[in-house]
CSV table of C-alpha atoms and ligand atoms in Angstrom, one decimal:
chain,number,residue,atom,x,y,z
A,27,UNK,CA,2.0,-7.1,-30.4
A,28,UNK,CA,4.5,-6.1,-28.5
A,29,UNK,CA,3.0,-3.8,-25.8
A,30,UNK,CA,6.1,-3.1,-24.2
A,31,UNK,CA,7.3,-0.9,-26.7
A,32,UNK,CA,4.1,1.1,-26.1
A,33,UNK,CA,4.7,1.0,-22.2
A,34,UNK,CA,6.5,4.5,-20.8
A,35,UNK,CA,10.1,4.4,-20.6
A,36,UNK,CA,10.1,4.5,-16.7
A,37,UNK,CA,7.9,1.5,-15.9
A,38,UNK,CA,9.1,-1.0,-18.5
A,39,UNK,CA,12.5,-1.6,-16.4
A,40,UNK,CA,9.6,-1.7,-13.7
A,41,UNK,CA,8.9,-5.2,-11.6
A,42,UNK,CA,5.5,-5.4,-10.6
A,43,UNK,CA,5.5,-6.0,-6.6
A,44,UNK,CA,6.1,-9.9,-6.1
A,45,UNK,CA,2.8,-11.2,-3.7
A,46,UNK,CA,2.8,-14.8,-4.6
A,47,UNK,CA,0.8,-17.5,-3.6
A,48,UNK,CA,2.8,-20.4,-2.8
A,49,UNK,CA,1.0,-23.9,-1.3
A,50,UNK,CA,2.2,-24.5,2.4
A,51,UNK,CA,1.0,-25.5,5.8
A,52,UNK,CA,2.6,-22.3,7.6
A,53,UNK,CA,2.2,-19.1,6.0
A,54,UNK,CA,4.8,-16.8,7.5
A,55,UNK,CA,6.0,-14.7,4.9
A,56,UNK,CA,3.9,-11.9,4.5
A,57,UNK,CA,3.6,-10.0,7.8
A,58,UNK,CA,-0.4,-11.1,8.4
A,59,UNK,CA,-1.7,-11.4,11.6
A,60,UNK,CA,-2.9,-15.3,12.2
A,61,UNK,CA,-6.3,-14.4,13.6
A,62,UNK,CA,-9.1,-13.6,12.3
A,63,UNK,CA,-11.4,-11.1,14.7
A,64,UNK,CA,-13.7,-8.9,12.9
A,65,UNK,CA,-16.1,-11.3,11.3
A,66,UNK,CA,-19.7,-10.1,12.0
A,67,UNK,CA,-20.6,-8.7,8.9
A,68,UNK,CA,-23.3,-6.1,9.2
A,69,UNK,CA,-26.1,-7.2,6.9
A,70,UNK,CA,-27.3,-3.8,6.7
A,71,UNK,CA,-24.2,-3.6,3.9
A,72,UNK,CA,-25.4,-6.5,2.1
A,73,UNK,CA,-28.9,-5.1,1.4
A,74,UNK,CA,-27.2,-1.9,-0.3
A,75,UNK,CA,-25.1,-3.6,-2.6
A,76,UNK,CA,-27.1,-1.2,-5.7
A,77,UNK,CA,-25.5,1.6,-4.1
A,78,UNK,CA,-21.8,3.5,-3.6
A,79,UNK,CA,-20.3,3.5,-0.9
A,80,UNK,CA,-20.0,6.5,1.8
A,81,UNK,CA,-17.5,8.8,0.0
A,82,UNK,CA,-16.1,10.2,2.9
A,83,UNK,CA,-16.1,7.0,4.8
A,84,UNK,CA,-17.6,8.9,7.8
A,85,UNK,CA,-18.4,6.6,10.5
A,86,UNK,CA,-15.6,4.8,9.9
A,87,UNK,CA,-13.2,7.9,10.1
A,88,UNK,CA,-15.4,9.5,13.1
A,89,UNK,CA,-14.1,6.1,15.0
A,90,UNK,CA,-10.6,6.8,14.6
A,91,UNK,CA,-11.0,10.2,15.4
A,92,UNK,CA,-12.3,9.4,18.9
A,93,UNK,CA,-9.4,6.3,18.9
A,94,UNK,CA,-6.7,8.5,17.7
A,95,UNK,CA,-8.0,11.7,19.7
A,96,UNK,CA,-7.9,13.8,16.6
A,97,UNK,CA,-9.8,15.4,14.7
A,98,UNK,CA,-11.2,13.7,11.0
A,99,UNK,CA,-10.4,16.7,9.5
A,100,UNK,CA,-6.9,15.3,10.1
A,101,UNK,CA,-7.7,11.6,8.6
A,102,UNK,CA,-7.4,10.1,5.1
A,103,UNK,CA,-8.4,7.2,4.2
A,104,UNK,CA,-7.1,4.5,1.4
A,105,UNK,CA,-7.2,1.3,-0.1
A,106,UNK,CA,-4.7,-0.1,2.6
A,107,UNK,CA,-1.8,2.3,2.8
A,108,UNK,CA,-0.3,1.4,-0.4
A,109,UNK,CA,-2.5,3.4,-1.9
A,110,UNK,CA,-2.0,6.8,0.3
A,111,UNK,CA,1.5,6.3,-0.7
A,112,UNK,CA,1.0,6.5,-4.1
A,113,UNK,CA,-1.7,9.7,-3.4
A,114,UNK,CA,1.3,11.2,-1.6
A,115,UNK,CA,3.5,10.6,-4.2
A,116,UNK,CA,0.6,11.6,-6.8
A,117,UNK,CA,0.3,14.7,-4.6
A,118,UNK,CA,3.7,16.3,-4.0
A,119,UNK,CA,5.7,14.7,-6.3
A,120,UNK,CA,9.8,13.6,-6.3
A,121,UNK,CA,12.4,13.5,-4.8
A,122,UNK,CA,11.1,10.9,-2.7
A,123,UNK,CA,13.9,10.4,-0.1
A,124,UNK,CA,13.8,6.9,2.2
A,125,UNK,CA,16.3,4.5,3.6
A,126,UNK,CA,17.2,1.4,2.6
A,127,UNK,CA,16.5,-1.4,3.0
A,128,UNK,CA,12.5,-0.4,3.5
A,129,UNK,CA,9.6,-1.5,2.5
A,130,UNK,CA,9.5,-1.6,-1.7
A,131,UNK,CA,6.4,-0.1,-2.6
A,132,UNK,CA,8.2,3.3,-1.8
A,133,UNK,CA,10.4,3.0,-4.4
A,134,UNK,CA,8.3,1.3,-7.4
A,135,UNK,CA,5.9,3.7,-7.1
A,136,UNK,CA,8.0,7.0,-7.4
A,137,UNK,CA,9.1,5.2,-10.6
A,138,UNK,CA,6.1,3.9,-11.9
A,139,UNK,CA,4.9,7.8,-11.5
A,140,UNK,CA,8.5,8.7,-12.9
A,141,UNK,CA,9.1,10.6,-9.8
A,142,UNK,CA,13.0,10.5,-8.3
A,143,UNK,CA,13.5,8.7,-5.7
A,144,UNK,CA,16.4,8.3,-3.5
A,145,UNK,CA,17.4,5.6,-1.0
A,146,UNK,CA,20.4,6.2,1.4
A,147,UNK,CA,21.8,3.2,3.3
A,148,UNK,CA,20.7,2.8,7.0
A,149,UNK,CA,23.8,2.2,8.9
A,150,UNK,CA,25.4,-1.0,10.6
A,151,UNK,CA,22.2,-1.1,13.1
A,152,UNK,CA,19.8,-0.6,11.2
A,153,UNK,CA,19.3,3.0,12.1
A,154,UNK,CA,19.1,5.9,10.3
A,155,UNK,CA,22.3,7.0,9.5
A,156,UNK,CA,22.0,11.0,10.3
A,157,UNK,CA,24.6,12.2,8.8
A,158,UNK,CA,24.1,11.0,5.2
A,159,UNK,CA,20.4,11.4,5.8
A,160,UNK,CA,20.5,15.2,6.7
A,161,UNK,CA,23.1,15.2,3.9
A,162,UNK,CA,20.8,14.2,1.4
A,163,UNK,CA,17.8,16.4,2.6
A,164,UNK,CA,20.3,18.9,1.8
A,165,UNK,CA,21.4,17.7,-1.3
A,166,UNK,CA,17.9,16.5,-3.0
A,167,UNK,CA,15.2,19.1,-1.4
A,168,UNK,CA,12.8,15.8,-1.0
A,169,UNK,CA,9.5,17.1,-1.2
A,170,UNK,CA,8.8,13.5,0.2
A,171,UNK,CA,10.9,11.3,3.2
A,172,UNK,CA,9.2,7.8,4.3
A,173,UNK,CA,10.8,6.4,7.2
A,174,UNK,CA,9.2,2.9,8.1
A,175,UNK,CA,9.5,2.6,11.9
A,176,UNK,CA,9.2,-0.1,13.0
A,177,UNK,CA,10.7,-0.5,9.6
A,178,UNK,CA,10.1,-3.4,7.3
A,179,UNK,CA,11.7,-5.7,6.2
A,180,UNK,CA,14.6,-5.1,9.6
A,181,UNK,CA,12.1,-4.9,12.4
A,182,UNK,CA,13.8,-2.3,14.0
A,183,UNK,CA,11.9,1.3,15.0
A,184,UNK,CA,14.7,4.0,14.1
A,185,UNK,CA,15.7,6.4,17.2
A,186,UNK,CA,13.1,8.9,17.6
A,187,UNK,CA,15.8,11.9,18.0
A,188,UNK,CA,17.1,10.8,14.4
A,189,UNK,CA,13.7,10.8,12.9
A,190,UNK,CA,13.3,14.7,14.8
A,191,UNK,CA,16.3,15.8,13.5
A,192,UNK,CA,15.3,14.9,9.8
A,193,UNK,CA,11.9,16.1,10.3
A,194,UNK,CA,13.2,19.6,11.7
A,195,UNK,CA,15.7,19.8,8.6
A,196,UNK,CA,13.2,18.9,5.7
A,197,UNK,CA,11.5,21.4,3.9
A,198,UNK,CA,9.3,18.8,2.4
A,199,UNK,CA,6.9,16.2,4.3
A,200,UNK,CA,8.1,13.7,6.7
A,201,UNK,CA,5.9,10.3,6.5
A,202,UNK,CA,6.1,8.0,9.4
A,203,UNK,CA,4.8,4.8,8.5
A,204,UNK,CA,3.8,3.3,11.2
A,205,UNK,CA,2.2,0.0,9.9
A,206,UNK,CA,3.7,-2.3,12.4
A,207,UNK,CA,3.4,0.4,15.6
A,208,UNK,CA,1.0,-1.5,17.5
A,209,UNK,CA,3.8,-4.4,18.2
A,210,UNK,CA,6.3,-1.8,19.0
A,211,UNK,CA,7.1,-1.0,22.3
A,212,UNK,CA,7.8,2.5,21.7
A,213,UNK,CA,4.6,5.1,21.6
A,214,UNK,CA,5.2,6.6,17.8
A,215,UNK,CA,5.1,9.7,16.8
A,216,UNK,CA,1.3,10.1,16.9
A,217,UNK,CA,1.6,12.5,20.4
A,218,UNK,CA,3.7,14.7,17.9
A,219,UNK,CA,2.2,15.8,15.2
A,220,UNK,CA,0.4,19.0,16.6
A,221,UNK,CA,4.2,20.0,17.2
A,222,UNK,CA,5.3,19.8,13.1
A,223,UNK,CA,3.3,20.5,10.4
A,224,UNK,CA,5.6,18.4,7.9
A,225,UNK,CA,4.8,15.3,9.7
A,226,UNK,CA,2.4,12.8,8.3
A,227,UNK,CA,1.7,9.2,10.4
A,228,UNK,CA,0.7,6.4,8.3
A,229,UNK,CA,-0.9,3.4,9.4
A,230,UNK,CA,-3.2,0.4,8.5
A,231,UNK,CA,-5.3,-2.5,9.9
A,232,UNK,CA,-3.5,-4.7,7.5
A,233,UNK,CA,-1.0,-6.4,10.4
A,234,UNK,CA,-3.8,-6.6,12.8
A,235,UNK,CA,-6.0,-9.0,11.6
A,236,UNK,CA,-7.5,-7.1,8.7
A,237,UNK,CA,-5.2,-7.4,5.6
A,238,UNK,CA,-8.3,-8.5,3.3
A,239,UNK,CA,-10.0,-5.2,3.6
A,240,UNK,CA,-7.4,-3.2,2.1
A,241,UNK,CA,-7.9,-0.6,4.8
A,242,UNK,CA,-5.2,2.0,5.4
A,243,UNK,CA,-5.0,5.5,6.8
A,244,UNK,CA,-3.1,8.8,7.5
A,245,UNK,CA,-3.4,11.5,10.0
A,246,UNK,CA,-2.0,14.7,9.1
A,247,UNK,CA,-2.3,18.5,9.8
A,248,UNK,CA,-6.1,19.4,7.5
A,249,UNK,CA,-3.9,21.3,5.2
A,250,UNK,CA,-2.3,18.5,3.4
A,251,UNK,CA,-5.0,16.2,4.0
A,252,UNK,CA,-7.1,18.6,1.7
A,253,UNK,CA,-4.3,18.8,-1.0
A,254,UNK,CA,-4.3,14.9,-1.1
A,255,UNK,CA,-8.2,14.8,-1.1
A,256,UNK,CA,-8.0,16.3,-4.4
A,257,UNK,CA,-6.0,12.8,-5.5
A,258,UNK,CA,-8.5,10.6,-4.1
A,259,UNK,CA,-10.3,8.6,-6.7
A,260,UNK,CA,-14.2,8.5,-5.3
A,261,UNK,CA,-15.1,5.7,-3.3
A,262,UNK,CA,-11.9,4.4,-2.8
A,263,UNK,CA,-12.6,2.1,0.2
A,264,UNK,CA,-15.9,0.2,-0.3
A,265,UNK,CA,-18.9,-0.9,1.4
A,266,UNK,CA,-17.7,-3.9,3.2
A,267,UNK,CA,-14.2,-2.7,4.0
A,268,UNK,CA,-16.3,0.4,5.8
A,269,UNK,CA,-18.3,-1.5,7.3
A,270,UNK,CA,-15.9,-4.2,8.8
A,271,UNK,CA,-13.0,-2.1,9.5
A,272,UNK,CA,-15.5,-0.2,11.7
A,273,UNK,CA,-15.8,-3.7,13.6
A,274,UNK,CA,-12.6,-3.6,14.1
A,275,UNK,CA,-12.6,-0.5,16.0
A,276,UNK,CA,-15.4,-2.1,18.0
A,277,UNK,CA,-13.6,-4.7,18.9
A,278,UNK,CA,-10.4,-3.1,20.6
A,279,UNK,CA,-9.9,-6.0,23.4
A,280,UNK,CA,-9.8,-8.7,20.8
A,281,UNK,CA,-7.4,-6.4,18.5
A,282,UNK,CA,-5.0,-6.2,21.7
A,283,UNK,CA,-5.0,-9.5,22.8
A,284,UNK,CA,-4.0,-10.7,19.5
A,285,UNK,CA,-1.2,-7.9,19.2
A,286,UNK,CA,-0.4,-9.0,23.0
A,287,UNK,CA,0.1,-12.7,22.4
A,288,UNK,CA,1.9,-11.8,18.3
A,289,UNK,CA,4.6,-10.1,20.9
A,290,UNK,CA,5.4,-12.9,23.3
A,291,UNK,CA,5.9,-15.3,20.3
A,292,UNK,CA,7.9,-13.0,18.8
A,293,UNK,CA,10.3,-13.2,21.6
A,294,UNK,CA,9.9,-16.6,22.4
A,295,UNK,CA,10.7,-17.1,19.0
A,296,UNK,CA,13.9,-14.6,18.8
A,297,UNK,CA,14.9,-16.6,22.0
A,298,UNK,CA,14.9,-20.3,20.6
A,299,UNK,CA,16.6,-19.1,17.0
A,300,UNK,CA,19.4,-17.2,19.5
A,301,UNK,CA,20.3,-21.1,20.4
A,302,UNK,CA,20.5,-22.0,17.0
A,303,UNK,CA,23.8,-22.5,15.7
A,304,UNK,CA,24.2,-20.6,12.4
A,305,UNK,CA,20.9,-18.3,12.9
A,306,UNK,CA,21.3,-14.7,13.5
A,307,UNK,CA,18.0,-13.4,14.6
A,308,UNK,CA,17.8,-9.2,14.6
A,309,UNK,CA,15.9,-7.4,17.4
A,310,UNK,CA,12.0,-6.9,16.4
A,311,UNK,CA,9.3,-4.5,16.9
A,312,UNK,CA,7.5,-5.8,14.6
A,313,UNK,CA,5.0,-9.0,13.8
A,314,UNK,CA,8.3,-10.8,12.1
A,315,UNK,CA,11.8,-11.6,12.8
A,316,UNK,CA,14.4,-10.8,10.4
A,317,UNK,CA,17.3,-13.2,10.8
A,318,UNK,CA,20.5,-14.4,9.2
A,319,UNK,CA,21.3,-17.8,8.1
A,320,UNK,CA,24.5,-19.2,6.5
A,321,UNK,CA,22.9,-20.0,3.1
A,322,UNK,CA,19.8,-18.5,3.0
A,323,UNK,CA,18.6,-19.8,-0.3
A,324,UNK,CA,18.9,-23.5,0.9
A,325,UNK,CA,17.3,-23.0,3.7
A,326,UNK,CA,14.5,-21.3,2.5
A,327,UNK,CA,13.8,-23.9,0.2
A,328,UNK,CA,13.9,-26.7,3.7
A,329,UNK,CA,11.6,-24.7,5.0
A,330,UNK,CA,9.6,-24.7,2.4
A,331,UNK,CA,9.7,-28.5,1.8
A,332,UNK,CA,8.5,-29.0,5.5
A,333,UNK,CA,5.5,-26.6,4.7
A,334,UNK,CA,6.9,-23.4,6.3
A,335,UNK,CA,6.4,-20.7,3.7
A,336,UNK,CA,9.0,-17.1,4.8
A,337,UNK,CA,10.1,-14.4,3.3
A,338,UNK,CA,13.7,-14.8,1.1
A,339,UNK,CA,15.3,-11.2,1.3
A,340,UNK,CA,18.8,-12.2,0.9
A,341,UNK,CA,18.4,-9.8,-2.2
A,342,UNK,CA,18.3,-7.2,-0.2
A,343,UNK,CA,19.9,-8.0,3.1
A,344,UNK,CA,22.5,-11.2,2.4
A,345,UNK,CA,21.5,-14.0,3.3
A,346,UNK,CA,19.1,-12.9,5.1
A,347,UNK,CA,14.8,-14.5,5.4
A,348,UNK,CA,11.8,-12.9,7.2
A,349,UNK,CA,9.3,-14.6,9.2
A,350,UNK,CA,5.9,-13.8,10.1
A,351,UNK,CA,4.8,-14.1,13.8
A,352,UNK,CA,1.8,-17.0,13.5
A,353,UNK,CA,0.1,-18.9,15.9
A,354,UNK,CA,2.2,-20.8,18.3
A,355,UNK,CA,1.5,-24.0,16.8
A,356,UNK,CA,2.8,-22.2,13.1
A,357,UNK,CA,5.5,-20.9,15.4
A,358,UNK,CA,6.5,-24.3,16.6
A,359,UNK,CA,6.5,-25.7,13.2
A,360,UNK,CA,8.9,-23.1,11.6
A,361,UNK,CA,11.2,-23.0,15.3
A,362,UNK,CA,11.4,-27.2,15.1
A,363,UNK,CA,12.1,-27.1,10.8
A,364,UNK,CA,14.7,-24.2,11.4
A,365,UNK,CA,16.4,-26.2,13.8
A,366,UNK,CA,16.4,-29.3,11.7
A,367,UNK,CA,17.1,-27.4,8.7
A,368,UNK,CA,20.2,-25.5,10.0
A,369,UNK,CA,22.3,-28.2,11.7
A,370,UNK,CA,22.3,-30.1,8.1
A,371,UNK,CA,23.7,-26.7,6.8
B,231,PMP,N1,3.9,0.1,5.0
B,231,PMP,C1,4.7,-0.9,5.3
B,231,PMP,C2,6.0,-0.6,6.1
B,231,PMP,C3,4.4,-2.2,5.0
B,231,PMP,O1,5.2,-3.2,5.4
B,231,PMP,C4,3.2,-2.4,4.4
B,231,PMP,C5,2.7,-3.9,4.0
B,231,PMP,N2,3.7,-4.7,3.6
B,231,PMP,C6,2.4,-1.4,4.0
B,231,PMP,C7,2.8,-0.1,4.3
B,231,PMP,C8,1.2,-1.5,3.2
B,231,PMP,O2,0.1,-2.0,3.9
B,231,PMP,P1,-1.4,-2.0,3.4
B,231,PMP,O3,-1.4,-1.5,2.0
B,231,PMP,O4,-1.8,-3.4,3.5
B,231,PMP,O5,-2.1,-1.1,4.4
């Protein structure tokens, strides 16, 4: 049977979001932290297995309350942040306005929910570009804007008086999604969002040592919080992931000293592929290093061969591949098989 033909018009061009598993010794290619912290499972969970989860999550959102300094009347939780975009989206509809290149999931879900959706290029820095920006806000009344800062895949946080301007021009809501803020030397627009009431800040534990527990979340004024709360399919984040994540608010020093040494390898790293002859490394805020190579393809695939697994986005930025931040030995691996790899180019 050919289920295609039964599938709605807008997702059968659709491609599901590639996460593939591929055998290698360094795994650098999907933006993970390389240590594992929170790890004391509280058995307390494991004995209530019979039962749902907390619906509301409430210990777990009291924590980043007091962490954030806001109140949870202002916090949503998901299953990781992919899923609060898709409530978003769910919520409010299209247009969905972002830049591009961003991160993908923007985009396949405003199709998949055969909501409009709109990417404007960002301009020769990586930033936003205002002018076509505002011109669009103008153009497509977005009820939706997700600007990725730091943004992913470029590494690069956009200038905060660009991401103002937007937010003071939009009608609709602004998202920041601040996924990789913790490695960013900037503050984020956290200290803002009492001052507009379109402004949403998104962020996850996925990049800091928690990707398994799908644990996302959003901090908003309680007004669209509520409207999204009628989205939220019940129990969305489980026992464990409650539990754990709430570790990993518990464990704040650990957190930071892995964010702490992820930075310094990050510029140690940006510093030795900067001597490399043929490798363009881009600034980062991030926990990876976007960087150009003369024939990205081939050297992906010598990277790959020496056990250093990356990310190849030279469909998206030419010729260009993303690296995680790993440990240093990881980082050692992938500086010494670059260097091999791109004086045979
Ligand atoms: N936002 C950005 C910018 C991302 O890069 C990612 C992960 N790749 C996410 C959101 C989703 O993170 P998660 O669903 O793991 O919380």
């Amino acid at each position: 049977m050919d289920f295609s033909a039964l599938t709605k018009k807008n997702i059968r061009s659709l491609r599901p979001y590639k996460a593939e598993e591929i055998p290698c010794t360094a795994k650098l290619d999907a933006n993970e932290s390389p240590y594992c912290i929170g790890s004391k499972l509280a058995a307390d969970t494991l004995k209530k297995l019979n039962r749902y989860p907390d619906p509301d999550a409430k210990l777990l959102k009291a924590a980043i309350a007091k962490d954030l300094k806001v109140a949870k009347e202002n916090i949503i939780l998901g299953n990781g942040s992919d899923e609060l975009i898709y409530y978003l989206i769910v919520t409010f509809g299209g247009p969905v306005l972002f830049p591009v290149p961003t991160f993908s999931m923007y985009g396949i879900i405003s199709q998949a929910l055969d909501e409009k959706f709109v990417g404007i290029p960002l301009d020769k820095d990586f930033d936003l570009d205002t002018d076509k920006m505002l011109a669009a806000v103008k153009k497509y009344r977005p009820r939706l804007i997700f600007l990725s800062s730091p943004n992913n895949p470029t590494g690069n946080c956009f200038s905060a008086d660009r991401i103002l301007k937007i937010i003071g021009a939009s009608k609709g809501i602004v998202v920041v999604d601040e996924a990789y803020q913790p490695f960013s030397s900037e503050k984020g627009f956290l200290p803002l969002l009492g001052d507009y009431a379109n402004l949403t800040i998104m962020r996850t534990l996925s990049k800091i040592g928690f990707a398994a527990l799908r644990t996302g979340f959003m901090v908003a004024d309680s007004g669209l919080i509520e409207e999204v709360n009628k989205v939220r399919l019940p129990f969305n984040l489980n026992s464990l992931s409650q539990t754990i994540a709430l570790e990993a608010f518990k464990q704040k020093q650990a957190v930071g000293r892995a964010v702490r040494s992820i930075v310094s390898e990050r510029d140690r790293m940006i510093d030795a592929m900067t001597e490399m002859n043929g490798v363009i490394p881009y600034p980062s805020e991030a926990n990876f290093i976007l960087f150009r190579v003369k024939n990205a393809d081939l050297i992906y695939k010598k990277l790959l061969r020496s056990g250093v697994l990356v990310r190849n986005l030279s469909g998206t930025v030419k010729n260009a591949l993303r690296v995680t931040v790993g440990t240093p030995d990881e980082n050692n691996m992938f500086i010494k098989s670059l260097e091999r790899a791109s004086r045979r180019n």
